[in-house]
Short mmCIF file of C-alpha atoms in Angstrom, two decimals:
data_model
loop_
_atom_site.label_atom_id
_atom_site.label_comp_id
_atom_site.label_asym_id
_atom_site.label_seq_id
_atom_site.Cartn_x
_atom_site.Cartn_y
_atom_site.Cartn_z
CA MET A 3 143.95 124.45 65.37
CA SER A 4 145.06 122.60 68.51
CA PRO A 5 145.57 118.91 67.85
CA PHE A 6 143.27 116.68 69.48
CA ARG A 7 144.07 115.01 72.55
CA HIS A 8 142.69 111.90 73.89
CA PRO A 9 140.80 112.42 77.53
CA THR A 10 142.59 110.96 80.40
CA ARG A 11 141.27 108.07 82.50
CA ARG A 12 140.60 110.49 85.33
CA GLN A 13 138.67 113.16 82.85
CA LEU A 14 136.62 110.18 81.55
CA ALA A 15 136.09 109.06 85.19
CA THR A 16 134.78 112.57 86.04
CA LEU A 17 132.56 112.89 83.05
CA LEU A 18 130.82 109.29 83.86
CA VAL A 19 130.15 110.52 87.17
CA SER A 20 128.70 113.62 86.14
CA LEU A 21 126.36 111.83 83.82
CA LEU A 22 125.22 109.34 86.15
CA SER A 23 124.53 112.03 88.68
CA SER A 24 122.54 114.15 86.28
CA ALA A 25 120.59 110.97 85.50
CA VAL A 26 119.81 110.18 89.01
CA THR A 27 118.67 113.91 89.49
CA ARG A 28 116.24 113.81 86.45
CA VAL A 29 114.71 110.48 87.74
CA GLN A 30 114.04 112.01 91.26
CA ALA A 31 112.42 115.11 89.56
CA ALA A 32 110.30 112.99 87.71
CA GLY A 33 108.92 111.78 91.08
CA ASP A 34 110.94 108.63 92.28
CA LYS A 35 112.18 110.41 95.15
CA PRO A 36 113.54 108.57 98.39
CA LYS A 37 110.49 108.13 100.89
CA ASP A 38 111.99 110.54 103.51
CA ASN A 39 109.02 112.16 105.36
CA GLY A 40 110.91 113.99 107.86
CA ILE A 41 110.24 117.71 108.38
CA GLY A 42 113.31 119.88 108.21
CA GLY A 43 115.83 117.48 109.56
CA THR A 44 113.62 117.33 112.82
CA GLY A 45 112.73 113.85 112.27
CA TYR A 46 109.03 114.36 112.55
CA ILE A 47 106.80 112.51 110.25
CA SER A 48 104.70 115.19 108.33
CA VAL A 49 102.13 112.61 107.33
CA ILE A 50 100.96 108.75 107.75
CA PRO A 51 101.80 106.67 104.90
CA ASP A 52 98.47 106.68 102.78
CA ARG A 53 97.67 103.06 102.52
CA ASP A 54 93.89 103.30 101.92
CA ASN A 55 93.64 106.44 100.21
CA GLY A 56 92.45 108.29 103.48
CA ILE A 57 89.54 105.99 103.80
CA GLY A 58 89.15 104.81 107.80
CA GLY A 59 92.38 106.55 108.80
CA THR A 60 95.05 105.17 110.91
CA GLY A 61 94.18 105.11 114.76
CA VAL A 62 96.96 106.70 116.94
CA VAL A 63 97.45 106.12 120.67
CA GLY A 64 100.20 107.66 122.49
CA THR A 65 101.76 110.41 124.44
CA ILE A 66 101.93 113.97 123.47
CA ARG A 67 105.52 115.15 122.96
CA ALA A 68 105.27 118.52 121.62
CA PHE A 69 102.79 121.19 120.27
CA GLY A 70 102.74 123.05 116.86
CA SER A 71 99.84 120.86 116.10
CA ILE A 72 100.47 117.72 118.29
CA ILE A 73 103.43 115.48 118.09
CA VAL A 74 102.20 111.80 118.88
CA ASN A 75 104.38 108.60 118.17
CA GLY A 76 106.56 110.72 115.81
CA LEU A 77 103.59 111.94 113.91
CA ARG A 78 102.60 115.58 113.47
CA VAL A 79 98.85 115.81 113.45
CA SER A 80 97.16 119.03 112.65
CA TYR A 81 93.52 119.87 114.19
CA PRO A 82 91.31 122.61 113.90
CA ALA A 83 90.63 125.16 116.84
CA ASP A 84 87.07 123.58 117.33
CA ALA A 85 88.17 120.05 117.41
CA GLU A 86 86.40 117.69 119.50
CA VAL A 87 88.18 116.95 122.46
CA ARG A 88 87.16 114.61 125.38
CA ILE A 89 88.87 113.63 128.75
CA ASP A 90 87.59 110.28 129.90
CA GLY A 91 84.66 110.56 127.65
CA ARG A 92 83.75 114.32 128.99
CA ALA A 93 83.57 117.49 126.84
CA ALA A 94 86.85 119.55 127.04
CA ASN A 95 88.61 121.70 124.31
CA VAL A 96 92.08 121.89 122.56
CA GLY A 97 93.08 124.38 125.57
CA ASP A 98 93.18 121.33 128.08
CA LEU A 99 95.85 119.25 125.93
CA ARG A 100 99.14 119.14 127.86
CA ILE A 101 102.32 117.80 127.06
CA GLY A 102 102.38 114.22 128.70
CA HIS A 103 98.52 113.55 128.06
CA VAL A 104 98.00 110.18 126.46
CA VAL A 105 95.58 110.61 123.52
CA SER A 106 93.75 108.45 121.24
CA LEU A 107 92.63 109.71 117.98
CA VAL A 108 92.04 108.64 114.08
CA ALA A 109 94.58 110.53 111.96
CA PHE A 110 93.82 111.05 108.01
CA ASN A 111 96.34 111.82 105.23
CA ASP A 112 94.71 115.09 103.78
CA GLY A 113 97.07 116.33 100.94
CA GLY A 114 100.18 115.61 102.77
CA ARG A 115 99.31 116.42 106.08
CA SER A 116 97.92 114.08 108.93
CA THR A 117 94.91 115.63 110.48
CA THR A 118 92.09 114.94 112.99
CA ASN A 119 89.13 116.66 114.44
CA LYS A 120 88.60 114.61 117.49
CA ILE A 121 91.20 113.95 120.20
CA GLN A 122 90.40 111.54 123.06
CA ILE A 123 92.72 112.29 126.35
CA LEU A 124 93.21 108.98 128.36
CA ARG A 125 93.92 109.17 132.06
CA GLU A 126 94.62 105.95 134.10
CA VAL A 127 93.70 106.88 137.21
CA VAL A 128 92.08 109.80 138.91
CA GLY A 129 91.73 109.98 142.81
CA PRO A 130 93.45 110.86 146.10
CA VAL A 131 97.28 109.97 146.75
CA GLU A 132 97.35 106.99 149.24
CA GLN A 133 101.32 106.60 149.69
CA VAL A 134 104.19 108.95 148.55
CA PHE A 135 107.22 106.89 147.53
CA ASP A 136 110.85 108.11 146.56
CA HIS A 137 110.14 107.80 142.70
CA GLY A 138 106.43 107.52 142.76
CA LEU A 139 102.75 107.55 144.33
CA ARG A 140 99.89 104.91 144.97
CA VAL A 141 96.65 106.19 143.77
CA LEU A 142 93.51 103.98 144.38
CA GLY A 143 95.79 101.07 144.62
CA GLN A 144 97.67 101.82 141.53
CA ARG A 145 101.63 101.74 141.97
CA ILE A 146 102.50 104.95 139.86
CA GLU A 147 106.06 105.08 138.96
CA PHE A 148 107.97 108.25 137.91
CA GLY A 149 111.23 106.18 137.20
CA ARG A 150 114.67 107.32 136.59
CA GLY A 151 114.74 110.84 134.66
CA ALA A 152 111.60 112.03 136.26
CA ARG A 153 111.48 113.82 139.67
CA ILE A 154 108.66 115.56 141.73
CA GLU A 155 108.49 119.20 140.88
CA LYS A 156 109.15 120.15 144.63
CA PRO A 157 109.30 118.14 147.83
CA SER A 158 105.75 119.28 148.84
CA ALA A 159 104.33 118.94 145.51
CA PHE A 160 102.12 115.63 146.61
CA ALA A 161 100.57 114.89 149.87
CA VAL A 162 98.56 111.93 151.09
CA GLY A 163 94.85 112.96 150.27
CA GLN A 164 95.50 115.07 147.49
CA GLN A 165 93.45 114.52 144.36
CA VAL A 166 95.56 113.85 141.33
CA ALA A 167 94.89 112.86 137.72
CA VAL A 168 97.59 110.59 136.24
CA SER A 169 98.46 109.89 132.72
CA GLY A 170 100.78 107.36 131.53
CA LEU A 171 101.35 103.78 130.29
CA ARG A 172 100.95 100.50 132.05
CA LEU A 173 103.62 97.86 132.43
CA PRO A 174 102.54 94.13 132.01
CA ASP A 175 102.36 94.11 135.90
CA GLN A 176 99.97 97.03 135.66
CA THR A 177 102.20 99.53 137.29
CA ILE A 178 101.71 102.99 135.78
CA VAL A 179 104.69 104.60 134.08
CA ALA A 180 103.58 108.26 134.25
CA SER A 181 104.20 110.93 131.68
CA LEU A 182 102.19 113.47 133.24
CA VAL A 183 100.59 113.90 136.95
CA GLU A 184 98.11 116.85 137.41
CA ARG A 185 96.52 118.16 140.62
CA VAL A 186 92.88 118.20 140.09
CA GLU A 187 89.67 119.24 142.29
CA PRO A 188 88.28 116.63 144.57
CA GLY A 189 85.57 114.47 143.01
CA ALA A 190 84.60 110.96 141.98
CA ALA A 191 87.38 108.56 141.83
CA GLN A 192 88.16 106.99 138.47
CA LEU A 193 89.88 103.94 137.24
CA ALA A 194 90.62 102.57 133.79
CA GLY A 195 92.57 99.31 133.18
CA VAL A 196 92.20 95.70 132.52
CA VAL A 197 89.80 93.80 135.17
CA THR A 198 91.64 90.88 137.07
CA ARG A 199 90.85 88.67 139.94
CA ALA A 200 92.65 89.44 143.27
CA SER A 201 93.72 86.72 145.66
CA ASP A 202 90.52 86.76 147.70
CA ARG A 203 88.73 86.08 144.52
CA ARG A 204 87.24 89.75 144.11
CA LEU A 205 87.65 91.57 140.82
CA ALA A 206 90.39 94.23 140.75
CA ILE A 207 92.14 96.75 138.67
CA GLY A 208 95.99 96.67 139.76
CA ALA A 209 95.63 96.44 143.41
CA GLN A 210 92.46 98.01 143.90
CA THR A 211 89.32 95.80 144.38
CA LEU A 212 86.16 96.63 142.96
CA SER A 213 82.69 96.32 144.04
CA GLY A 214 79.47 96.75 141.73
CA VAL A 215 81.32 95.35 138.65
CA ALA A 216 79.90 92.31 136.75
CA GLU A 217 81.81 89.14 136.38
CA ALA A 218 81.65 89.39 132.58
CA MET A 219 84.21 92.25 132.71
CA LEU A 220 87.13 89.90 133.73
CA GLY A 221 89.55 90.46 131.20
CA GLN A 222 88.37 93.65 129.66
CA ARG A 223 89.74 97.13 129.76
CA ILE A 224 87.08 99.46 131.54
CA LEU A 225 86.58 102.83 133.00
CA VAL A 226 84.78 102.82 136.20
CA ARG A 227 83.94 105.61 138.53
CA GLY A 228 82.80 105.83 142.25
CA ALA A 229 83.85 106.32 145.48
CA ALA A 230 86.63 104.64 147.41
CA ALA A 231 85.98 103.38 150.90
CA ASP A 232 87.66 100.77 153.21
CA GLY A 233 90.11 99.61 150.67
CA THR A 234 87.30 99.22 147.84
CA LEU A 235 86.15 101.12 145.07
CA ASP A 236 82.26 100.94 145.10
CA VAL A 237 81.72 101.68 141.44
CA THR A 238 78.69 103.76 140.33
CA SER A 239 79.26 103.58 136.46
CA THR A 240 81.29 101.40 134.24
CA SER A 241 81.85 101.61 130.42
CA ALA A 242 84.07 100.04 127.77
CA ASP A 243 87.56 102.01 127.69
CA ALA A 244 87.98 103.00 124.11
CA TRP A 245 91.94 102.59 124.16
CA LEU A 246 91.57 102.27 120.55
CA PRO A 247 89.36 104.34 118.34
CA ARG A 248 86.99 102.85 116.43
CA GLY A 249 86.93 102.73 112.54
CA PRO A 250 90.37 102.16 111.59
CA SER A 251 91.99 98.68 110.91
CA ASN A 252 95.39 100.13 110.95
CA PHE A 253 96.88 101.53 114.42
CA LEU A 254 100.19 103.34 115.57
CA VAL A 255 100.15 102.62 119.24
CA GLU A 256 102.86 103.31 121.92
CA THR A 257 102.62 100.70 124.79
CA TYR A 258 104.51 98.21 126.73
CA LEU A 259 105.03 94.79 125.08
CA GLU A 260 105.81 91.57 126.77
CA ARG A 261 107.43 88.64 124.61
CA ARG A 262 107.40 85.14 125.62
CA GLY A 263 108.89 83.07 122.83
CA ALA A 264 106.67 83.90 119.82
CA THR A 265 103.84 85.45 121.75
CA VAL A 266 103.79 89.36 122.07
CA LYS A 267 101.05 90.88 124.06
CA THR A 268 100.27 94.48 125.12
CA ALA A 269 99.89 95.61 128.38
CA SER A 270 96.18 96.09 127.89
CA GLY A 271 95.95 92.26 126.69
CA LEU A 272 96.25 92.62 123.19
CA THR A 273 97.55 89.31 121.58
CA LEU A 274 99.93 90.52 118.44
CA GLY A 275 100.64 88.17 115.49
CA GLY A 276 104.26 88.07 113.83
CA GLY A 277 106.38 88.36 116.94
CA HIS A 278 108.74 85.51 115.88
CA ASP A 279 110.81 87.88 114.10
CA LEU A 280 111.42 90.38 117.11
CA SER A 281 114.76 90.76 118.65
CA PHE A 282 113.90 91.65 122.11
CA GLN A 283 112.62 89.31 125.03
CA GLY A 284 110.79 90.07 127.94
CA VAL A 285 109.33 93.65 128.36
CA ALA A 286 109.83 96.66 126.10
CA ARG A 287 108.43 100.00 125.33
CA ALA A 288 107.49 100.66 121.78
CA VAL A 289 105.59 102.21 119.27
CA VAL A 290 104.12 99.39 116.98
CA ASP A 291 102.41 99.55 113.82
CA ILE A 292 99.48 97.02 113.90
CA ASP A 293 96.73 95.87 111.58
CA ALA A 294 93.50 94.34 112.35
CA THR A 295 93.23 91.02 110.77
CA THR A 296 90.12 89.50 108.69
CA ALA A 297 90.13 86.75 111.49
CA GLY A 298 89.58 89.36 114.31
CA GLY A 299 93.14 89.21 115.66
CA TRP A 300 96.14 91.74 115.52
CA SER A 301 99.43 91.40 113.28
CA ILE A 302 102.40 93.40 113.82
CA ARG A 303 103.43 95.49 110.69
CA SER A 304 106.55 97.06 112.13
CA LEU A 305 107.70 98.39 115.54
CA ARG A 306 110.65 100.41 117.17
CA THR A 307 111.35 100.06 120.74
CA SER A 308 112.71 102.95 123.19
CA GLU A 309 113.60 100.86 126.09
CA THR A 310 114.01 97.37 127.12
CA LEU A 311 113.25 95.79 130.30
CA GLY A 312 114.64 92.63 129.92
CA LYS A 313 112.63 89.62 131.67
CA ARG A 314 111.39 92.24 134.33
CA GLY A 315 107.89 93.62 134.76
CA ALA A 316 108.91 96.66 136.48
CA ALA A 317 110.63 99.85 135.11
CA LYS A 318 113.43 100.59 137.75
CA GLU A 319 117.12 100.69 137.25
CA GLN A 320 117.63 97.89 134.42
CA ARG A 321 116.57 100.29 131.64
CA GLU A 322 118.36 100.32 128.26
CA ASN A 323 117.46 103.42 126.52
CA LEU A 324 118.60 103.78 122.94
CA GLU A 325 120.47 106.55 121.33
CA PRO A 326 118.47 110.10 121.57
CA PRO A 327 117.24 111.75 118.39
CA SER A 328 118.32 115.12 117.30
CA PRO A 329 117.20 118.03 119.27
CA THR A 330 114.03 119.82 118.33
CA ARG A 331 112.78 123.21 119.11
CA ARG A 332 110.31 123.80 121.95
CA PRO A 333 106.99 125.87 121.20
CA ALA A 334 107.85 129.30 122.42
CA ASP A 335 104.68 129.90 124.37
CA ALA A 336 105.01 126.81 126.32
CA SER A 337 104.16 127.53 130.06
CA PRO A 338 105.12 125.74 133.28
CA GLY A 339 102.53 123.20 134.55
CA VAL A 340 102.34 121.44 137.82
CA GLY A 341 103.00 117.86 138.62
CA VAL A 342 106.48 116.02 137.80
CA GLN A 343 109.35 117.15 135.71
CA PHE A 344 111.05 114.96 133.22
CA PRO A 345 114.64 116.51 132.82
CA SER A 346 115.24 113.90 130.09
CA GLY A 347 113.26 115.73 127.50
CA LEU A 348 109.70 115.03 127.77
CA ASP A 349 108.96 118.53 127.85
CA SER A 350 112.18 120.14 127.08
CA PRO A 351 114.18 122.45 124.55
CA GLY A 352 116.48 119.28 124.01
CA ALA A 353 114.22 116.69 122.71
CA PRO A 354 110.55 115.37 122.69
CA GLY A 355 111.42 111.90 123.68
CA GLY A 356 111.45 112.28 127.27
CA TYR A 357 111.89 109.66 130.01
CA GLY A 358 111.70 106.26 128.94
CA THR A 359 109.53 106.90 125.89
CA PRO A 360 109.95 106.75 121.98
CA ALA A 361 111.23 109.95 120.21
CA ILE A 362 110.51 111.39 117.26
CA PRO A 363 111.96 109.21 114.52
CA THR A 364 115.01 109.85 112.88
CA GLY A 365 115.41 107.37 110.22
CA PRO A 366 113.71 107.24 106.71
CA VAL A 367 110.25 106.18 106.51
CA GLY A 368 108.90 103.69 103.79
CA HIS A 369 106.21 101.46 103.94
CA GLY A 370 105.23 101.19 107.50
CA PHE A 371 107.26 102.62 110.19
CA PRO A 372 111.09 102.41 110.22
CA SER A 373 112.31 99.16 111.84
CA GLY A 374 116.07 99.48 110.97
CA PRO A 375 118.96 102.04 112.10
CA GLY A 376 117.41 105.55 112.73
CA GLY A 377 113.57 105.21 113.42
CA PHE A 378 112.32 105.78 116.78
CA GLY A 379 114.93 106.37 119.47
CA GLY A 380 114.92 106.96 123.34
CA GLY A 381 114.57 110.32 124.52
CA GLY A 382 117.24 112.67 126.21
CA GLY A 383 117.46 116.44 126.77
CA ALA A 384 117.97 119.11 129.25
CA PRO A 385 115.87 119.73 132.40
CA SER A 386 112.64 121.43 131.99
CA PRO A 387 110.46 123.76 133.90
CA GLY A 388 107.30 121.81 133.90
CA VAL A 389 104.61 120.65 131.64
CA GLY A 390 103.81 122.99 128.87
CA ARG A 391 100.70 124.17 127.30
CA PRO A 392 99.62 123.84 123.64
CA GLY A 393 100.84 126.43 121.18
CA ARG A 394 98.79 127.98 118.80
#
């Protein structure tokens, strides 16, 4: 029989590490797994945190980044083929969805998937092109900025008088940062935004003065339709613009924020509580997780900025884009569209993040949405052939 040999220190250390690893594996197998909801390393969030057992859902407002379901604010949201789709409040269908559309929906946690059966497409302005700039347009008095990283599909793509529909997010100065510009058939002019008072004391949205709108609408975000004549939009219909979907008390919203001290406001005019712990000052684009409070206000749960603009209210040269996410696959049946191209990734095989927009989160997701390293990045990718159509 071989004599007993005492184990060396190295052997004891190896045994200890093995035992600890085995214990950790058993604990994780028992259900105490790290909270990492990414899909296959892409950084997509497969499902919203189930904060209320699915009752009420989570309101989601943001830009469609990719298909295969739809990817909005990092969430992969599934929907049935017969889902109710509305564009500016009018009936449409899922075939009308496009990369770059800003949508409003309620997502529910359905057995580990985020699902919805109603999608509202929000467009900021529909009307004739009034002026063409080097990096944008003016439509119904609204400054439309494509900004750095976006370019016109071809030099003759837009012309004064051409009817277009613009999807995008507004800056605090009400400039629209476009994510999609579509050519549409001539029809009634349409404008969504916060009603302000112009220098001549008339009501206005952006630089477009309005007639036929009640004074009670001042400070409200509304949707108006009518006909433009002599620099004024003669409004024939007015409705409240459902920027946030009704029902939920929790929302995941893509927006431009403006911070002054501890006060944080969205470009649509919502004042958010909890801004004293934020790192940015001035204007930033972000996906922000907010709760409606019992007092009727809004509280920030978490956020991730994708670009900061400092103390400026216009998104031009002074952008600070964060590190782009890992590349993800473009849907195989995406086809070219019209309008603008986004070479930094809005509809590219390189990344769904796109020009000046929050990309798919690459960090772990715990309670709320990521606020530390990883999280929501800024987009970057290869040039794309245009704006795609939904996959199946």
